[in-house]
CSV table of C-alpha atoms in Angstrom, one decimal:
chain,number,residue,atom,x,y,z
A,398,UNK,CA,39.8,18.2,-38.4
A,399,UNK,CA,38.2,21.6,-38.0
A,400,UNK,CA,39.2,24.9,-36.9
A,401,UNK,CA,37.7,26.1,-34.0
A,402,UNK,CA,34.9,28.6,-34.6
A,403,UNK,CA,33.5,31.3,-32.7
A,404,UNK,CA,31.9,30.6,-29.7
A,405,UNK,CA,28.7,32.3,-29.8
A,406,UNK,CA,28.2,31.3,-25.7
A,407,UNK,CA,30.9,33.3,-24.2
A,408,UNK,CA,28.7,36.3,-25.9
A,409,UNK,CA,25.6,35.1,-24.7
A,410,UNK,CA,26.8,34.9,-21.2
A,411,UNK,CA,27.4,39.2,-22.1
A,412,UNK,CA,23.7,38.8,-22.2
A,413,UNK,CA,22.3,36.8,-20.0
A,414,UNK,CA,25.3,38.7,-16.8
A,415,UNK,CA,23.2,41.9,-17.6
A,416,UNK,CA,19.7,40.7,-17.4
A,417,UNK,CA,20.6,39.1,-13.9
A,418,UNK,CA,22.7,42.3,-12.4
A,419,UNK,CA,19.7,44.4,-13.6
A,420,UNK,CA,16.8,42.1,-11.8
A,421,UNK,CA,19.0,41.1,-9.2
A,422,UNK,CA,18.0,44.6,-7.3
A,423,UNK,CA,14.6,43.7,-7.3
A,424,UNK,CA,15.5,40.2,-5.2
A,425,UNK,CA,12.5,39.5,-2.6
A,426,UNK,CA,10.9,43.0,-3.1
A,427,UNK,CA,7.9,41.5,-4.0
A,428,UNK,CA,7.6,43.1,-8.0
A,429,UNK,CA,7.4,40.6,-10.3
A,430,UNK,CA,6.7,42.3,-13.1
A,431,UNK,CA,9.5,45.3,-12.0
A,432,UNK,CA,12.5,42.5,-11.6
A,433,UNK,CA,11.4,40.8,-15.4
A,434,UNK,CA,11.3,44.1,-16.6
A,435,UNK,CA,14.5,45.4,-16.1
A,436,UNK,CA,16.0,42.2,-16.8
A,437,UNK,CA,14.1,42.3,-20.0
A,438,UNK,CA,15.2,45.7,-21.1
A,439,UNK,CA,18.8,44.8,-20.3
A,440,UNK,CA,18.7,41.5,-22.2
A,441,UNK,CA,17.3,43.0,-25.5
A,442,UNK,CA,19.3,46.5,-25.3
A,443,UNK,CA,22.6,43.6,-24.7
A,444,UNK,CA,21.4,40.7,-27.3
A,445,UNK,CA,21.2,44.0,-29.8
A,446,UNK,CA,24.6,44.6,-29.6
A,447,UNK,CA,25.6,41.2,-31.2
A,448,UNK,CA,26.4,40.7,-34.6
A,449,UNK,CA,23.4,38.2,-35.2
A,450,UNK,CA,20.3,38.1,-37.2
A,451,UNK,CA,18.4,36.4,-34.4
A,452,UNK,CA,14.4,35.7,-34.2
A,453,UNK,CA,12.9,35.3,-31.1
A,454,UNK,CA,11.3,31.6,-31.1
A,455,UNK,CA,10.7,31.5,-27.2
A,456,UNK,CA,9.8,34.6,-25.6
A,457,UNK,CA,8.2,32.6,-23.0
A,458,UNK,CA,6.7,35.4,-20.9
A,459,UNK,CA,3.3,35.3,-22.9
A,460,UNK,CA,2.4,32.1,-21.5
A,461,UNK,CA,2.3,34.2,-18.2
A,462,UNK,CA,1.0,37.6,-19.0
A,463,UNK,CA,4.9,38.9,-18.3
A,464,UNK,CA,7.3,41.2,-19.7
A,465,UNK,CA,8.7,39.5,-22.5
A,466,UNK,CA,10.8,39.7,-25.8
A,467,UNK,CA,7.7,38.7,-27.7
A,468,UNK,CA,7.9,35.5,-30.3
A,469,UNK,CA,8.9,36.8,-34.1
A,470,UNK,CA,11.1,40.0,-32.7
A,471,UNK,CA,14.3,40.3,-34.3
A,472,UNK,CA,17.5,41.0,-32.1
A,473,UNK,CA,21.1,41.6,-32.9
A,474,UNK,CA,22.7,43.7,-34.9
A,475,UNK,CA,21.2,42.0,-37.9
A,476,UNK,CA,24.3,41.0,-39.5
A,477,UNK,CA,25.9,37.3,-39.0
A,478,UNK,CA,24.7,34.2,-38.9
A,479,UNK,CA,20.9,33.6,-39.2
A,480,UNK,CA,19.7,32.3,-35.9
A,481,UNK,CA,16.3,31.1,-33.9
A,482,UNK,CA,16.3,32.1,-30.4
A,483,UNK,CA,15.0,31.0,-26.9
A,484,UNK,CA,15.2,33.4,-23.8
A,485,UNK,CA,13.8,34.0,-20.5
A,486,UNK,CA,15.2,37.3,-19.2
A,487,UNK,CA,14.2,36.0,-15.5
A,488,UNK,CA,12.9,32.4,-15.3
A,489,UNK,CA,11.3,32.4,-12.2
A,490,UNK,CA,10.1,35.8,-11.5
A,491,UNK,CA,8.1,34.6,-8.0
A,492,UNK,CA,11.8,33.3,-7.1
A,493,UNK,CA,12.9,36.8,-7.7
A,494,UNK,CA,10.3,38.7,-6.2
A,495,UNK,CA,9.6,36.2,-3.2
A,496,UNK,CA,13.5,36.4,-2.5
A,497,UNK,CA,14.0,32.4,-3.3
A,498,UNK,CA,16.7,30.5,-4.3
A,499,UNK,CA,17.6,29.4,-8.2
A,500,UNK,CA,15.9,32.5,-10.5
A,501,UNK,CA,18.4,32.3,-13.6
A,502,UNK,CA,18.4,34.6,-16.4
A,503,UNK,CA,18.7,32.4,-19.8
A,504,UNK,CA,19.1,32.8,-23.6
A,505,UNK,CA,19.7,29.6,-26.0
A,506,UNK,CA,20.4,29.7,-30.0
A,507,UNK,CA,20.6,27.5,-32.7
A,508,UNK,CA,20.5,27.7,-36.5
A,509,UNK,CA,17.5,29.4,-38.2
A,510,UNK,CA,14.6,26.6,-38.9
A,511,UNK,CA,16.0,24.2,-36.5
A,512,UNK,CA,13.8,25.1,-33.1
A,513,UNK,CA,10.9,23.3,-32.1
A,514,UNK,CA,7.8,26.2,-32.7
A,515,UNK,CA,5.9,25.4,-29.4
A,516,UNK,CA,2.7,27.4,-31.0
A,517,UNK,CA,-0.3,27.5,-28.5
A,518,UNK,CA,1.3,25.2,-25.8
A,519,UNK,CA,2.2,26.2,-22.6
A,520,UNK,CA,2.4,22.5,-20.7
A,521,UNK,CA,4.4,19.8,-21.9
A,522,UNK,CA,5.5,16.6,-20.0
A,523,UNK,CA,9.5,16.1,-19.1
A,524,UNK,CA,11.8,13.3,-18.5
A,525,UNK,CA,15.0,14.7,-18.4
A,526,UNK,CA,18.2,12.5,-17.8
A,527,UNK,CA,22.3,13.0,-17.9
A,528,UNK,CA,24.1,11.7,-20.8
A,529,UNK,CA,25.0,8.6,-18.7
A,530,UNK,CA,20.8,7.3,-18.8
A,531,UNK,CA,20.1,8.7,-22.2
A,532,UNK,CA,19.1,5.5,-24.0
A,533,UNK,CA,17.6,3.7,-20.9
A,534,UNK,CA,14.6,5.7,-20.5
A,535,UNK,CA,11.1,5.6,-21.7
A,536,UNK,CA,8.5,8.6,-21.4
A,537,UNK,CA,5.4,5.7,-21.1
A,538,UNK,CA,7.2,3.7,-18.9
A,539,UNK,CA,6.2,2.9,-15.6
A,540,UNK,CA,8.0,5.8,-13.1
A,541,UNK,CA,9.4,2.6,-10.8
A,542,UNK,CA,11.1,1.1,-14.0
A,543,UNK,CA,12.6,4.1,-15.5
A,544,UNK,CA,13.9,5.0,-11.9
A,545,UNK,CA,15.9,1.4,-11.6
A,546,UNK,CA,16.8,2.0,-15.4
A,547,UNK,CA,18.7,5.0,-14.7
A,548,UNK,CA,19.6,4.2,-11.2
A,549,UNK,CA,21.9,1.3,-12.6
A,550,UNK,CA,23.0,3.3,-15.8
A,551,UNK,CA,24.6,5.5,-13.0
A,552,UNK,CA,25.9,2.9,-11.0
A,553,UNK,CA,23.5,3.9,-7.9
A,554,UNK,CA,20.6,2.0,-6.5
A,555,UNK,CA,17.9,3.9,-6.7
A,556,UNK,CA,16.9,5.1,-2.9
A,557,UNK,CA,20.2,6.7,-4.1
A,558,UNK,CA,18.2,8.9,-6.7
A,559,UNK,CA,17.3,12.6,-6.2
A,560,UNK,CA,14.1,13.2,-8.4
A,561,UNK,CA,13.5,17.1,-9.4
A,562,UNK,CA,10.1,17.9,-9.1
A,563,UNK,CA,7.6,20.6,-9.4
A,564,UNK,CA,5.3,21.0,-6.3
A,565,UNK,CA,1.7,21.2,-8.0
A,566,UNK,CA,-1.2,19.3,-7.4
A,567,UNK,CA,-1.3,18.2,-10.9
A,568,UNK,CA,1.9,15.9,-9.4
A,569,UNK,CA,0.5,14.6,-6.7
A,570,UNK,CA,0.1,11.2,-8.2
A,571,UNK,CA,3.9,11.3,-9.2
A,572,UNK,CA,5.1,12.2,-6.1
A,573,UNK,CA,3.7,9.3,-4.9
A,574,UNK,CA,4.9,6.8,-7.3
A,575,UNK,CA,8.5,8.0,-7.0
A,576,UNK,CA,8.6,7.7,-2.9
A,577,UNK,CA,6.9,4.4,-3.5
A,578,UNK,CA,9.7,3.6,-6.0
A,579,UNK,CA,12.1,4.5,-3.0
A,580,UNK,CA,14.5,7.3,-4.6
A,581,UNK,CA,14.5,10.5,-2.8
A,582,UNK,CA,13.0,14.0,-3.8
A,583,UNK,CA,13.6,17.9,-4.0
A,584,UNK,CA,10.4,19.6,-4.8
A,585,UNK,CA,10.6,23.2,-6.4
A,586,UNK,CA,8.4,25.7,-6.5
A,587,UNK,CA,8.9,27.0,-9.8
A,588,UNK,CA,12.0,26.9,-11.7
A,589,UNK,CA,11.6,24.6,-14.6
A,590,UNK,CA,14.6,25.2,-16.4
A,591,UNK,CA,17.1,25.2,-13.5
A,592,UNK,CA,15.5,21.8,-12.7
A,593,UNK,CA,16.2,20.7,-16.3
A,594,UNK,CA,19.7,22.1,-15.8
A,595,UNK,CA,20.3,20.3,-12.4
A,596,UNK,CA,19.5,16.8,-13.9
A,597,UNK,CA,22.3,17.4,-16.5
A,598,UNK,CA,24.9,19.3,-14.4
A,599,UNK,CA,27.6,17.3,-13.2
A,600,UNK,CA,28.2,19.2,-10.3
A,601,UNK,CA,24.6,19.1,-8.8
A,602,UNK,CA,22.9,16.5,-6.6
A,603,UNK,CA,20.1,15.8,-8.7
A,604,UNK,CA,19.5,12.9,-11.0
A,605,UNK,CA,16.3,13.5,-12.9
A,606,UNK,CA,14.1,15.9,-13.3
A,607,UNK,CA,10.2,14.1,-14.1
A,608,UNK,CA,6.6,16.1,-14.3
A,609,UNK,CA,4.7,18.6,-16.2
A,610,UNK,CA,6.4,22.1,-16.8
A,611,UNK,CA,6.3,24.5,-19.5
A,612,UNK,CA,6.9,24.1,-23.1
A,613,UNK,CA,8.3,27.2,-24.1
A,614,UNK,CA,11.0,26.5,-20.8
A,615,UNK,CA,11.3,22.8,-22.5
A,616,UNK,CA,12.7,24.7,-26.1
A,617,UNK,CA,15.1,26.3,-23.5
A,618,UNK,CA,16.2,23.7,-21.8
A,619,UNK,CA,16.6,21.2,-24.7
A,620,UNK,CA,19.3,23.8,-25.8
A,621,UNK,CA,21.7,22.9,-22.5
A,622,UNK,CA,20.7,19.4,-22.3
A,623,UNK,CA,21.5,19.1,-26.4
A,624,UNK,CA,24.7,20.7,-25.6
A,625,UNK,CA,26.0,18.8,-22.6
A,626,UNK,CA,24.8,15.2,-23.9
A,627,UNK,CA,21.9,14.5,-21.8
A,628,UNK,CA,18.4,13.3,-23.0
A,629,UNK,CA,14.6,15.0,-22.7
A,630,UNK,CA,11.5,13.2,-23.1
A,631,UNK,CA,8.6,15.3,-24.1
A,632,UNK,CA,5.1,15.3,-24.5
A,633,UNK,CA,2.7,18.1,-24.9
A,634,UNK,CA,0.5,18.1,-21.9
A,635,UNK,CA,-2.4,20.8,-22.4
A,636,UNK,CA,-3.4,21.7,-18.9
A,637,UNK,CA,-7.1,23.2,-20.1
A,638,UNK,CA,-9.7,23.2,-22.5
A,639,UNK,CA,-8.8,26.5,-24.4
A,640,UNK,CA,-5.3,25.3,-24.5
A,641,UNK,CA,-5.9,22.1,-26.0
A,642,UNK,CA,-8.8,23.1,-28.4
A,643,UNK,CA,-5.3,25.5,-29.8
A,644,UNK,CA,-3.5,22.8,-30.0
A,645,UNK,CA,-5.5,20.8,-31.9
A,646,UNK,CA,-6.3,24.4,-34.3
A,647,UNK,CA,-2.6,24.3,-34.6
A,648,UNK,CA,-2.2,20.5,-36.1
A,649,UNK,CA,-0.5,19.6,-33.5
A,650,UNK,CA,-0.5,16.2,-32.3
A,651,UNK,CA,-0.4,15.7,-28.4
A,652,UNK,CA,0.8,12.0,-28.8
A,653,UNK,CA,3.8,12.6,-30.1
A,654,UNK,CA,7.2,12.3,-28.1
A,655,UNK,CA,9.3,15.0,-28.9
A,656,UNK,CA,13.1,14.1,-27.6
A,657,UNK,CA,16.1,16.8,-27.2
A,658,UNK,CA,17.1,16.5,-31.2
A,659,UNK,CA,13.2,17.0,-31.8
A,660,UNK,CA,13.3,20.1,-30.2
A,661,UNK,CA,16.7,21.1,-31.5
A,662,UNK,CA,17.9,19.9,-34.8
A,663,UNK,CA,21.2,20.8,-34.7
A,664,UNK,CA,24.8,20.1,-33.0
A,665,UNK,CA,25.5,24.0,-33.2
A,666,UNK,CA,23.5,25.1,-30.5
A,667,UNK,CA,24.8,27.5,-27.6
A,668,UNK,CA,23.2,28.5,-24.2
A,669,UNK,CA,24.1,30.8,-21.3
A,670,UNK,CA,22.6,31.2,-18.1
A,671,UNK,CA,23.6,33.4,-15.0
A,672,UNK,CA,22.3,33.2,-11.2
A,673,UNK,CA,20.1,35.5,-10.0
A,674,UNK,CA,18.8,35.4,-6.7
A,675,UNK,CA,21.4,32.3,-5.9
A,676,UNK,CA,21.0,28.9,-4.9
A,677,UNK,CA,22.7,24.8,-4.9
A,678,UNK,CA,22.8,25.4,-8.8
A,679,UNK,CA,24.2,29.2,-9.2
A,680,UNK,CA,25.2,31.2,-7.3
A,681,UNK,CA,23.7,34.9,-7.2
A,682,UNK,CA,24.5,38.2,-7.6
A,683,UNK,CA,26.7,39.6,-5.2
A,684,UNK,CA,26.8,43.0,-5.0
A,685,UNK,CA,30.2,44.5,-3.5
A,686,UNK,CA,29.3,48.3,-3.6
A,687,UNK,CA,32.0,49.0,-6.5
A,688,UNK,CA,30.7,46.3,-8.4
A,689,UNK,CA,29.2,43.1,-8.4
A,690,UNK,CA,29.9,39.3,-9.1
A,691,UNK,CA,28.0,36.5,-11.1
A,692,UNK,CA,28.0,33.1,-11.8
A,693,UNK,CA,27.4,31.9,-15.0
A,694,UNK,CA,27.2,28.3,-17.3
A,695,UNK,CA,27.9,28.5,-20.9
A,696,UNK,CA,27.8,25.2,-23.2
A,697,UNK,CA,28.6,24.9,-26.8
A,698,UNK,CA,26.7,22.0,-28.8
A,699,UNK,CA,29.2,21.3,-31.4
A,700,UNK,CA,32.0,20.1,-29.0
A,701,UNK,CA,30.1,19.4,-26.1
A,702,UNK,CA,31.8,21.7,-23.6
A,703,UNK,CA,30.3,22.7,-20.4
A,704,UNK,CA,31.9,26.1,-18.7
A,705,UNK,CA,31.5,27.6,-15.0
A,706,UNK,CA,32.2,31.5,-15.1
A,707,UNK,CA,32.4,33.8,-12.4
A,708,UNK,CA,32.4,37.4,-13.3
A,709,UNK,CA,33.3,40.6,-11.7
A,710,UNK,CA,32.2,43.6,-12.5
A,711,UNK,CA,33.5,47.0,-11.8
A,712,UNK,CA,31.1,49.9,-11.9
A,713,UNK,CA,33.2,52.6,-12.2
A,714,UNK,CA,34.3,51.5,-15.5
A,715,UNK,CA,31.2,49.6,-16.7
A,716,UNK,CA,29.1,53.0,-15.7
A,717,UNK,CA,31.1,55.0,-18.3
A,718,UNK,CA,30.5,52.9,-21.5
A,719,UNK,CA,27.1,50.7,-20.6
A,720,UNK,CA,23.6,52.1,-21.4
A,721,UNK,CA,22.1,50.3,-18.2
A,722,UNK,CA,22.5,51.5,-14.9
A,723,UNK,CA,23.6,48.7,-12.7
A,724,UNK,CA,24.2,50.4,-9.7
């Protein structure tokens, strides 16, 4: 038996509150760039304040020309435990700036050395799955067979199945295969992670999330799937020539099938997210005029606990000892 140790998700959630009350003001102005900026400078002037020698692993707004903590930049304090991080200040800044539903501001950590280094790739192919179908699926498998195998691994049948999917032509193909397969499907926008999220969260409706999405939102991801049990299937999936000719630069091998303890070799991972502009997965902010409210999920690896937090957040006292200006 073990002690408990600290919980280094209930001080990411610190982090991740902050990037979403900061962005959160820029919900369905149209600024994308404004909204991941001020969730950006929030998130690193927070993330400093904690007494961690992070590196930033996944700074995922290069792959889209965004503001970004960049890959390499150390953040806490510098003092404490060694760690490799993952973060998207806003992940899904058209969400934000369009005034959709399920932008989330997220940050996942593990052990220094032990995150997958997605180097030149942007695209990677997903099968993501809750704990309950986490041996019954197959990435190469047909979609209609992995479908029934974790439609019965559920106890379901599968026109029971919600299917997460990304709506872009390069799915087209899939979309097909799983309405011929029978299970239903919620198609997204954007919002790779959340959809990730959803297919592991016991409260939501959805059962899987399948498709092509971004690798650097796969590292992330893997971190809360890791944590709560679940299972992701991976595969790079270069989606143009400059991008696989890196690849290939890089010695990577776009055949191989990464998996969640691929991506993340260790138990002692954490991860925090917080609702921005709302949604079925988290709620928003609410801003009260005195203050604000979030919603948050926090999960520690280790012992494999999941926790729903709703903040509140006074500004008259937040005002006088915070260096960013919610209201």
């Amino acid at each position: 038996m073990e002690a408990p140790e600290k919980n280094l998700a209930l001080d990411l959630v610190r982090v991740t509150e902050a990037a979403a009350l900061a962005s959160a003001r820029w919900l369905g102005k149209g600024n994308n760039d404004a909204g991941d900026q001020a969730a950006v400078d929030a998130l690193r002037l927070s993330f400093n304040s904690l007494h961690v020698k992070g590196r930033v692993i996944i700074g995922e707004g290069e792959k889209d020309n965004a503001p970004m903590l960049f890959n390499g930049e150390e953040v806490g304090t510098g003092h404490g435990p060694a760690l490799d991080v993952a973060v998207d200040p806003v992940e899904g800044t058209k969400l934000l700036a369009y005034g959709r539903p399920n932008a989330i501001s997220v940050v996942g950590i593990a052990p220094a050395g032990t995150m997958y280094n997605p180097g030149p790739s942007f695209y990677m192919q997903k099968l993501v799955v809750p704990p309950a179908a986490r041996d019954v699926v197959d990435i190469d498998a047909p979609v209609k067979e992995n479908l029934k195998n974790i439609a019965k691994s559920l106890g379901k049948d599968v026109d029971d199945l919600v299917v997460f999917v990304l709506d872009k032509p390069r799915h087209e193909k899939l979309i097909h295969k799983i309405r011929e397969a029978g299970a239903r499907i919620q198609l997204h926008t954007d919002g790779d992670v959340a959809g990730a999220l959803m297919a592991v969260d016991p409260r939501s409706e959805v059962d899987v999330m399948m498709g092509t999405g971004g690798t650097p939102e796969g590292v992330l991801a893997a971190c809360a799937i890791k944590g709560i049990g679940g299972q992701m299937l991976a595969r790079l999936d270069p989606q143009s020539y400059v991008e696989k000719e890196a690849i290939r630069e890089a010695g990577i091998d776009t055949r191989d099938i990464l998996t969640v303890d691929t991506l993340v070799r260790s138990d002692e991972v954490f991860f925090a997210a917080t609702g921005i502009s709302g949604g079925t997965f988290l709620r928003g902010v609410q801003y009260l005029g005195n203050g604000a409210v979030t919603h948050s999920m926090v999960i520690r690896g280790k012992t494999g606990t999941l926790r729903y937090i709703e903040s509140y957040h006074n500004w008259d006292r937040l005002m006088k000892i915070s260096s960013v200006k919610y209201d």
